[in-house]
Amino acid sequence: MSARRRCERGILRLLFAAMTRWGIVLVSWAAWASWALLTRVEGGALTDREAPSLAERLEHARAILSEVPLIDGHNDLVMNIRTVLENQLEDFPFDKNLTEVEPWASRSNCHTDIPRLRAGQVGAQFWSAYVPCRSQYKNALTQTLEQIDVIHRLVDKFPEDLQLVTSSEGILNAHAHGKIGCMVGVEGGHSMDSSLGTLRTFYRQGVRYMTLTHMCNTPWADNSAAEPEHLEFDGLTAWGETVVKEMNRLGMLVDISHVASQTMNDVLDITRAPVIFSHSDTRALCNITRNIPDDVLVRLHENGGIAMVNFLPDFLSCSSTATLQDVVAHINHIRDIAGPDHVGLGSDYEGITTVPEGLEDVSKYPYIFAELLLDPKWTDEDLKKLAGMNLIRVFQEVERVRDQLAGEAPWDAFIPSEDVADHLDCVNPWPLDLKDPLT
């Protein structure tokens, strides 16, 4: 009997035993083992089949990324435009390789330009409208609107390559027309100045996600840096729950990167739509409060949301260095706990000054997929989900919930005055005192 025949009969016996004794879990394992064994049968003998070369795997990866849009959940380019150019776009050569153009070439976080986005086959990008925590209770709202304006003007300046996107359908439309879909995400609830009217204005300006906190508490939510000693609310306040409900009603993605784990769980308790982690890693592999605990990943599966993996070495390896393989490890951990339908990419390029070896800038995304192609559990369909279809599915469900809630009145309560009692120095009294000539 040939080696192949003996191998095939042995595999069938393994499958039958698994089916009859242990059920579906072992069947799944046996099926995987069978595949692995059969890939090593050549010429009637068991041998080690040579893995595809990197060039072959990159060709395969690029074919996948030509079929579906690769979507990145977080890029801080717009913050750097403010820092370097004071938001003056007239002479910004985004259509050139900025590693060859000063002052960009000298910056440690110059990761993004149109040529490199094209090389990385990026199909859509959430650009972060970020302003620092120190602007809270001051001019956070003004600065945030200025950053949103930059995103709109950037798209207007490069219409051959960029397309403003405000819907899941828009992502697919941009990809079909060879454009890079540009979406707006506000990074930090302090930007909305504790105003639901401002939140609605953000939505009208094209904002499609808001991160509930940055590295500071808002008056209604705890952030990850406060965990565990400096929690103020043990998660969300009652008014914070209202913010989540209004985001659900609007059809705005609720982003729970940066928040404390207590806040994550409070959001998952009350949200009516899937949530996202736009740029976060896993605590199991790097135990810091900025990352996602496994129990929350389990709940993310139940919620239908997505965790998009951050490329910052400090979050990947808890050190100043990391590699592409560390990114893959976090992708696989999210897949193992939450499932292949709940993982994506959220690099944090331009917001990080150190990057993993092998992922130096936005041109390198295909290398992630080439690495995963070495792992037989990653099918082409799974890789398409990772690239962008998972985010599109979440976006579509958020839009479905929005449509379902079309008859719901806007949540319009002001934040209780006691919640901001210590931060009223720059706030005028209301209602106005008509006897006061300064009104």
Short mmCIF file of N, CA and C in Angstrom, two decimals, residues 192-201 204 238-247 249-250 272 407-417 430:
data_model
loop_
_atom_site.label_atom_id
_atom_site.label_comp_id
_atom_site.label_asym_id
_atom_site.label_seq_id
_atom_site.Cartn_x
_atom_site.Cartn_y
_atom_site.Cartn_z
N MET A 192 -16.25 67.01 22.08
CA MET A 192 -17.65 67.43 21.93
C MET A 192 -18.11 68.37 23.02
N ASP A 193 -17.20 68.66 23.98
CA ASP A 193 -17.49 69.67 25.02
C ASP A 193 -18.77 69.34 25.77
N SER A 194 -19.00 68.05 26.01
CA SER A 194 -20.18 67.60 26.77
C SER A 194 -21.47 68.21 26.23
N SER A 195 -21.63 68.16 24.91
CA SER A 195 -22.81 68.74 24.26
C SER A 195 -23.33 67.77 23.21
N LEU A 196 -24.56 67.32 23.39
CA LEU A 196 -25.17 66.43 22.40
C LEU A 196 -25.46 67.16 21.10
N GLY A 197 -25.71 68.48 21.19
CA GLY A 197 -25.86 69.28 19.97
C GLY A 197 -24.58 69.29 19.16
N THR A 198 -23.45 69.36 19.84
CA THR A 198 -22.16 69.29 19.16
C THR A 198 -21.95 67.92 18.53
N LEU A 199 -22.32 66.87 19.23
CA LEU A 199 -22.22 65.52 18.68
C LEU A 199 -22.99 65.42 17.37
N ARG A 200 -24.19 65.95 17.34
CA ARG A 200 -24.99 65.91 16.12
C ARG A 200 -24.34 66.75 15.01
N THR A 201 -23.74 67.87 15.39
CA THR A 201 -23.04 68.70 14.41
C THR A 201 -21.85 67.96 13.83
N ARG A 204 -23.11 65.69 11.16
CA ARG A 204 -23.43 66.40 9.92
C ARG A 204 -22.17 66.80 9.16
N ALA A 238 -24.45 58.32 34.05
CA ALA A 238 -25.76 58.21 33.40
C ALA A 238 -25.80 59.07 32.14
N TRP A 239 -25.19 60.26 32.19
CA TRP A 239 -25.17 61.10 30.99
C TRP A 239 -24.28 60.50 29.92
N GLY A 240 -23.22 59.83 30.33
CA GLY A 240 -22.38 59.13 29.37
C GLY A 240 -23.15 58.06 28.62
N GLU A 241 -24.05 57.38 29.31
CA GLU A 241 -24.90 56.40 28.64
C GLU A 241 -25.77 57.08 27.57
N THR A 242 -26.19 58.30 27.85
CA THR A 242 -26.98 59.06 26.88
C THR A 242 -26.16 59.37 25.64
N VAL A 243 -24.88 59.67 25.82
CA VAL A 243 -24.00 59.91 24.67
C VAL A 243 -23.98 58.68 23.76
N VAL A 244 -23.83 57.49 24.34
CA VAL A 244 -23.79 56.26 23.56
C VAL A 244 -25.13 56.05 22.84
N LYS A 245 -26.22 56.28 23.53
CA LYS A 245 -27.53 56.10 22.91
C LYS A 245 -27.74 57.06 21.74
N GLU A 246 -27.26 58.31 21.89
CA GLU A 246 -27.41 59.26 20.78
C GLU A 246 -26.52 58.90 19.61
N MET A 247 -25.33 58.37 19.89
CA MET A 247 -24.47 57.90 18.79
C MET A 247 -25.14 56.75 18.06
N ARG A 249 -28.34 56.31 17.77
CA ARG A 249 -29.46 56.88 17.01
C ARG A 249 -28.97 57.55 15.74
N LEU A 250 -27.83 58.23 15.83
CA LEU A 250 -27.28 58.93 14.68
C LEU A 250 -26.71 57.98 13.63
N ARG A 272 -26.81 49.77 21.53
CA ARG A 272 -27.78 49.05 20.71
C ARG A 272 -27.19 48.66 19.36
N GLY A 407 -37.49 56.70 14.19
CA GLY A 407 -38.61 57.36 14.86
C GLY A 407 -38.28 57.86 16.25
N GLU A 408 -37.07 57.61 16.72
CA GLU A 408 -36.69 58.01 18.07
C GLU A 408 -36.28 59.48 18.09
N ALA A 409 -36.78 60.24 19.06
CA ALA A 409 -36.42 61.65 19.17
C ALA A 409 -34.97 61.78 19.61
N PRO A 410 -34.29 62.85 19.19
CA PRO A 410 -32.92 63.06 19.64
C PRO A 410 -32.83 63.14 21.17
N TRP A 411 -31.75 62.59 21.69
CA TRP A 411 -31.47 62.73 23.12
C TRP A 411 -30.88 64.13 23.31
N ASP A 412 -31.56 64.97 24.06
CA ASP A 412 -31.21 66.39 24.05
C ASP A 412 -30.98 66.99 25.44
N ALA A 413 -30.83 66.15 26.45
CA ALA A 413 -30.61 66.69 27.80
C ALA A 413 -29.21 67.28 27.92
N PHE A 414 -29.12 68.47 28.54
CA PHE A 414 -27.81 69.02 28.87
C PHE A 414 -27.15 68.14 29.93
N ILE A 415 -25.82 68.15 29.96
CA ILE A 415 -25.13 67.44 31.02
C ILE A 415 -25.48 68.11 32.35
N PRO A 416 -25.76 67.33 33.40
CA PRO A 416 -26.10 67.95 34.70
C PRO A 416 -25.01 68.90 35.16
N SER A 417 -25.40 70.04 35.68
CA SER A 417 -24.43 71.06 36.08
C SER A 417 -23.47 70.54 37.13
N TRP A 430 -26.52 80.56 32.20
CA TRP A 430 -27.71 80.43 31.33
C TRP A 430 -28.84 79.86 32.16
#
